[in-house]
CSV table of C-alpha atoms in Angstrom, one decimal:
chain,number,residue,atom,x,y,z
N,1,GLY,CA,-154.3,-16.7,-211.5
N,2,GLU,CA,-150.8,-15.9,-210.6
N,3,GLN,CA,-147.9,-17.6,-212.5
N,4,VAL,CA,-144.4,-17.8,-211.1
N,5,GLU,CA,-141.5,-18.8,-213.3
N,6,GLN,CA,-138.3,-20.0,-211.6
N,7,LEU,CA,-135.0,-20.5,-213.3
N,8,PRO,CA,-132.7,-22.3,-213.5
N,9,SER,CA,-134.2,-25.7,-212.6
N,10,ILE,CA,-130.8,-27.1,-211.9
N,11,LEU,CA,-127.8,-25.2,-210.6
N,12,ARG,CA,-124.3,-26.5,-209.8
N,13,VAL,CA,-121.7,-24.2,-208.3
N,14,GLN,CA,-118.3,-24.6,-206.7
N,15,GLU,CA,-118.1,-24.4,-203.0
N,16,GLY,CA,-117.3,-20.9,-201.9
N,17,SER,CA,-118.8,-19.2,-205.0
N,18,SER,CA,-122.2,-17.5,-205.3
N,19,ALA,CA,-125.4,-19.0,-206.5
N,20,SER,CA,-128.3,-17.1,-208.0
N,21,ILE,CA,-131.9,-18.1,-208.6
N,22,ASN,CA,-134.3,-15.9,-210.5
N,23,CYS,CA,-138.1,-15.7,-210.4
N,24,SER,CA,-140.7,-13.7,-212.2
N,25,TYR,CA,-144.4,-13.2,-211.6
N,26,GLU,CA,-147.3,-11.8,-213.4
N,27,ASP,CA,-149.8,-10.4,-210.9
N,28,SER,CA,-148.9,-6.8,-209.9
N,29,ALA,CA,-151.0,-7.3,-206.8
N,30,SER,CA,-148.5,-9.8,-205.4
N,31,ASN,CA,-146.8,-8.2,-202.4
N,32,TYR,CA,-145.0,-11.0,-200.5
N,33,PHE,CA,-142.2,-13.1,-201.8
N,34,PRO,CA,-140.9,-15.9,-199.7
N,35,TRP,CA,-138.1,-18.4,-200.4
N,36,TYR,CA,-138.3,-22.0,-199.1
N,37,LYS,CA,-135.5,-24.5,-198.8
N,38,GLN,CA,-136.2,-28.2,-199.0
N,39,GLU,CA,-133.4,-30.7,-198.1
N,40,PRO,CA,-133.7,-34.3,-199.2
N,41,GLY,CA,-136.4,-36.1,-197.3
N,42,GLU,CA,-137.4,-33.0,-195.5
N,43,ASN,CA,-140.3,-30.6,-195.8
N,44,PRO,CA,-139.8,-27.1,-197.2
N,45,LYS,CA,-138.8,-24.4,-194.7
N,46,LEU,CA,-138.9,-20.6,-195.0
N,47,ILE,CA,-135.3,-19.2,-195.2
N,48,ILE,CA,-135.9,-15.6,-196.2
N,49,ASP,CA,-138.8,-13.4,-197.4
N,50,ILE,CA,-139.3,-9.9,-198.8
N,51,ARG,CA,-142.4,-7.7,-199.0
N,52,SER,CA,-143.2,-5.2,-201.7
N,53,ASN,CA,-142.1,-2.2,-199.6
N,54,MET,CA,-138.5,-3.3,-199.8
N,55,GLU,CA,-136.0,-3.8,-202.7
N,56,ARG,CA,-133.3,-5.7,-200.9
N,57,LYS,CA,-133.0,-7.9,-197.8
N,58,GLN,CA,-130.1,-9.8,-196.4
N,59,ILE,CA,-129.9,-12.5,-193.7
N,60,GLN,CA,-126.3,-13.7,-193.3
N,61,GLU,CA,-125.3,-15.2,-196.6
N,62,LEU,CA,-128.7,-14.9,-198.2
N,63,ILE,CA,-129.7,-11.8,-200.2
N,64,VAL,CA,-133.0,-11.3,-201.9
N,65,LEU,CA,-133.7,-8.6,-204.5
N,66,LEU,CA,-137.1,-7.4,-205.6
N,67,ASP,CA,-137.7,-5.4,-208.8
N,68,LYS,CA,-141.5,-4.6,-208.7
N,69,LYS,CA,-141.4,-2.8,-212.0
N,70,ALA,CA,-140.0,-5.8,-213.9
N,71,LYS,CA,-141.9,-8.2,-211.6
N,72,ARG,CA,-138.8,-10.1,-210.8
N,73,PHE,CA,-137.1,-11.2,-207.7
N,74,SER,CA,-134.0,-13.2,-207.0
N,75,LEU,CA,-132.2,-15.1,-204.3
N,76,HIS,CA,-128.4,-14.9,-204.0
N,77,ILE,CA,-126.4,-17.2,-201.8
N,78,THR,CA,-122.9,-15.9,-201.2
N,79,ASP,CA,-119.9,-18.1,-200.1
N,80,THR,CA,-121.9,-21.3,-200.7
N,81,GLN,CA,-121.3,-24.3,-198.4
N,82,PRO,CA,-122.2,-28.0,-198.8
N,83,GLY,CA,-125.1,-27.5,-196.5
N,84,ASP,CA,-126.7,-25.2,-199.1
N,85,SER,CA,-127.3,-28.1,-201.4
N,86,ALA,CA,-131.1,-28.5,-201.6
N,87,MET,CA,-134.2,-27.6,-203.5
N,88,TYR,CA,-135.2,-24.0,-203.4
N,89,PHE,CA,-138.7,-22.6,-204.1
N,90,CYS,CA,-139.7,-19.1,-204.7
N,91,ALA,CA,-143.2,-17.9,-204.3
N,92,ALA,CA,-145.4,-14.9,-204.8
N,93,SER,CA,-148.4,-14.0,-202.7
N,94,GLY,CA,-151.1,-11.3,-202.8
N,95,ASN,CA,-154.7,-11.2,-201.6
N,96,GLU,CA,-153.9,-14.2,-199.4
N,97,LYS,CA,-153.2,-16.7,-202.2
N,98,ILE,CA,-149.7,-18.0,-202.8
N,99,THR,CA,-148.1,-19.5,-205.9
N,100,PHE,CA,-144.9,-21.4,-205.9
N,101,GLY,CA,-142.2,-21.6,-208.6
N,102,ALA,CA,-141.3,-25.1,-209.9
N,103,GLY,CA,-138.1,-25.2,-207.8
N,104,THR,CA,-134.3,-25.1,-208.3
N,105,LYS,CA,-132.1,-28.0,-207.4
N,106,LEU,CA,-128.9,-26.5,-206.1
N,107,THR,CA,-125.8,-28.7,-205.8
N,108,ILE,CA,-122.6,-27.4,-204.2
N,109,LYS,CA,-119.5,-29.0,-205.7
N,110,PRO,CA,-116.5,-29.5,-203.3
M,1,ASP,CA,-144.1,-27.0,-179.8
M,2,ALA,CA,-145.9,-29.3,-182.3
M,3,GLY,CA,-145.5,-28.5,-185.9
M,4,VAL,CA,-147.8,-29.8,-188.7
M,5,THR,CA,-148.3,-33.5,-188.6
M,6,GLN,CA,-149.4,-35.8,-191.4
M,7,THR,CA,-150.4,-39.4,-191.6
M,8,PRO,CA,-149.6,-41.8,-193.0
M,9,ARG,CA,-146.1,-41.0,-194.1
M,10,HIS,CA,-146.3,-43.6,-196.9
M,11,GLU,CA,-149.3,-45.0,-198.7
M,12,VAL,CA,-149.4,-47.6,-201.5
M,13,ALA,CA,-152.7,-48.0,-203.3
M,14,GLU,CA,-154.1,-49.9,-206.2
M,15,LYS,CA,-155.6,-48.0,-209.1
M,16,GLY,CA,-159.2,-47.2,-208.4
M,17,GLN,CA,-158.9,-47.3,-204.7
M,18,THR,CA,-160.0,-44.5,-202.3
M,19,ILE,CA,-157.3,-43.1,-200.0
M,20,ILE,CA,-157.6,-40.5,-197.2
M,21,LEU,CA,-154.7,-38.5,-196.1
M,22,LYS,CA,-154.7,-36.7,-192.8
M,23,CYS,CA,-153.2,-33.4,-191.5
M,24,GLU,CA,-153.1,-31.6,-188.2
M,25,PRO,CA,-152.1,-27.9,-188.5
M,26,VAL,CA,-150.0,-25.9,-186.0
M,27,SER,CA,-152.2,-25.0,-183.1
M,28,GLY,CA,-153.6,-21.5,-183.5
M,29,HIS,CA,-153.1,-21.3,-187.2
M,30,ASN,CA,-156.1,-20.1,-189.2
M,31,ASP,CA,-155.2,-21.3,-192.6
M,32,LEU,CA,-154.4,-24.7,-194.0
M,33,PHE,CA,-153.1,-25.7,-197.5
M,34,TRP,CA,-152.8,-29.0,-199.3
M,35,TYR,CA,-150.2,-29.3,-202.0
M,36,ARG,CA,-149.0,-31.9,-204.4
M,37,GLN,CA,-145.3,-32.1,-205.1
M,38,THR,CA,-143.8,-33.8,-208.1
M,39,LYS,CA,-140.4,-33.3,-209.7
M,40,ILE,CA,-141.9,-32.0,-212.9
M,41,GLN,CA,-144.7,-29.7,-211.6
M,42,GLY,CA,-143.1,-28.7,-208.3
M,43,LEU,CA,-145.6,-27.5,-205.7
M,44,GLU,CA,-149.2,-27.4,-206.9
M,45,LEU,CA,-152.0,-26.1,-204.7
M,46,LEU,CA,-154.8,-28.5,-204.2
M,47,SER,CA,-156.9,-26.8,-201.5
M,48,TYR,CA,-156.8,-23.8,-199.2
M,49,PHE,CA,-158.9,-23.3,-196.1
M,50,ARG,CA,-159.4,-20.3,-193.9
M,51,SER,CA,-160.9,-20.8,-190.5
M,52,LYS,CA,-162.3,-24.1,-191.8
M,53,SER,CA,-163.9,-22.5,-194.9
M,54,LEU,CA,-162.8,-23.7,-198.3
M,55,MET,CA,-161.2,-20.7,-200.1
M,56,GLU,CA,-159.6,-22.5,-203.1
M,57,ASP,CA,-160.4,-25.9,-204.5
M,58,GLY,CA,-157.5,-26.2,-206.9
M,59,GLY,CA,-159.5,-26.1,-210.2
M,60,ALA,CA,-157.9,-28.9,-212.2
M,61,PHE,CA,-158.0,-31.2,-209.2
M,62,LYS,CA,-161.7,-30.9,-208.4
M,63,ASP,CA,-163.0,-34.1,-209.9
M,64,ARG,CA,-161.2,-36.8,-207.8
M,65,PHE,CA,-159.7,-34.7,-205.0
M,66,LYS,CA,-161.8,-33.6,-202.1
M,67,ALA,CA,-160.3,-31.8,-199.0
M,68,GLU,CA,-162.3,-31.2,-195.9
M,69,MET,CA,-161.6,-29.5,-192.6
M,70,LEU,CA,-163.8,-30.9,-190.0
M,71,ASN,CA,-162.5,-28.7,-187.2
M,72,SER,CA,-159.7,-26.2,-186.8
M,73,SER,CA,-157.2,-28.9,-185.9
M,74,PHE,CA,-157.9,-31.6,-188.4
M,75,SER,CA,-158.1,-31.9,-192.2
M,76,THR,CA,-158.4,-34.7,-194.7
M,77,LEU,CA,-157.7,-35.1,-198.4
M,78,LYS,CA,-159.6,-37.8,-200.2
M,79,ILE,CA,-158.5,-39.1,-203.6
M,80,GLN,CA,-161.2,-41.2,-205.2
M,81,PRO,CA,-160.6,-43.1,-207.4
M,82,THR,CA,-156.8,-43.1,-207.4
M,83,GLU,CA,-154.8,-43.2,-210.7
M,84,PRO,CA,-151.1,-44.0,-211.2
M,85,LYS,CA,-150.5,-40.3,-212.2
M,86,ASP,CA,-151.5,-39.4,-208.6
M,87,SER,CA,-148.2,-40.8,-207.4
M,88,ALA,CA,-146.5,-37.9,-205.6
M,89,VAL,CA,-145.8,-36.4,-202.2
M,90,TYR,CA,-148.7,-34.7,-200.7
M,91,LEU,CA,-147.8,-31.8,-198.4
M,92,CYS,CA,-150.0,-30.1,-195.8
M,93,ALA,CA,-149.1,-26.6,-194.6
M,94,SER,CA,-150.6,-24.1,-192.2
M,95,SER,CA,-150.1,-20.4,-191.6
M,96,LEU,CA,-151.4,-17.7,-189.3
M,97,ARG,CA,-153.3,-16.1,-192.1
M,98,GLY,CA,-153.0,-16.8,-195.8
M,99,GLY,CA,-150.1,-16.8,-198.1
M,100,SER,CA,-148.6,-13.6,-196.8
M,101,TYR,CA,-147.3,-15.3,-193.7
M,102,GLU,CA,-144.8,-18.1,-193.2
M,103,GLN,CA,-146.2,-21.5,-194.1
M,104,TYR,CA,-145.2,-24.4,-191.9
M,105,PHE,CA,-145.1,-27.6,-193.9
M,106,GLY,CA,-145.7,-31.1,-192.6
M,107,PRO,CA,-143.4,-34.0,-193.4
M,108,GLY,CA,-145.7,-35.1,-196.3
M,109,THR,CA,-147.3,-38.3,-197.4
M,110,ARG,CA,-145.6,-40.2,-200.2
M,111,LEU,CA,-148.4,-41.8,-202.3
M,112,THR,CA,-147.6,-44.6,-204.8
M,113,VAL,CA,-150.5,-45.8,-207.0
M,114,LEU,CA,-149.9,-49.1,-208.8
């Protein structure tokens, strides 16, 4: 089955700087790549996603990049704020099945 | 607009007990997923239903974990017998169709097995 590797597992950045999380996948049939944010005590919620017909997508301060050839995708959060502190999960989906990465704990330092 | 509901929110069980977790998906969603969340393993898929049919039974979890979807608006996850290593948060999620659409997660059930 699909395997998704997510790095780093822990990330600390200064408020106002950028944060980047990287994921890689194995199954070339994967065509949908969502990102979920989970705040402490809350359930994961979709924040941005990208499909295989795109290479880049931006929603406000969130940017996702997809490199299908390298089977890698990444999330970049620009101008980080304290509210960005949370767990982030990437995922890869194809043929209806979805596989999640292990998660990145992002902490924004004031 | 009701999201995914899960009960109970917390469960404490003795080793060897049987526990049943419950989930109600978003109305109109065809697909339902059960996940186990731990700090080490992250989100692990336990079961996946499409229109009440079991599509994925989570391989390594087969022996003591059994998910059922009795109707389109209700699912259960039975763990029998429980072991201390089953202590985790169990999340239920639903989507319109499969993994290629947004998954709506429930609040989870935190299970502690003593």
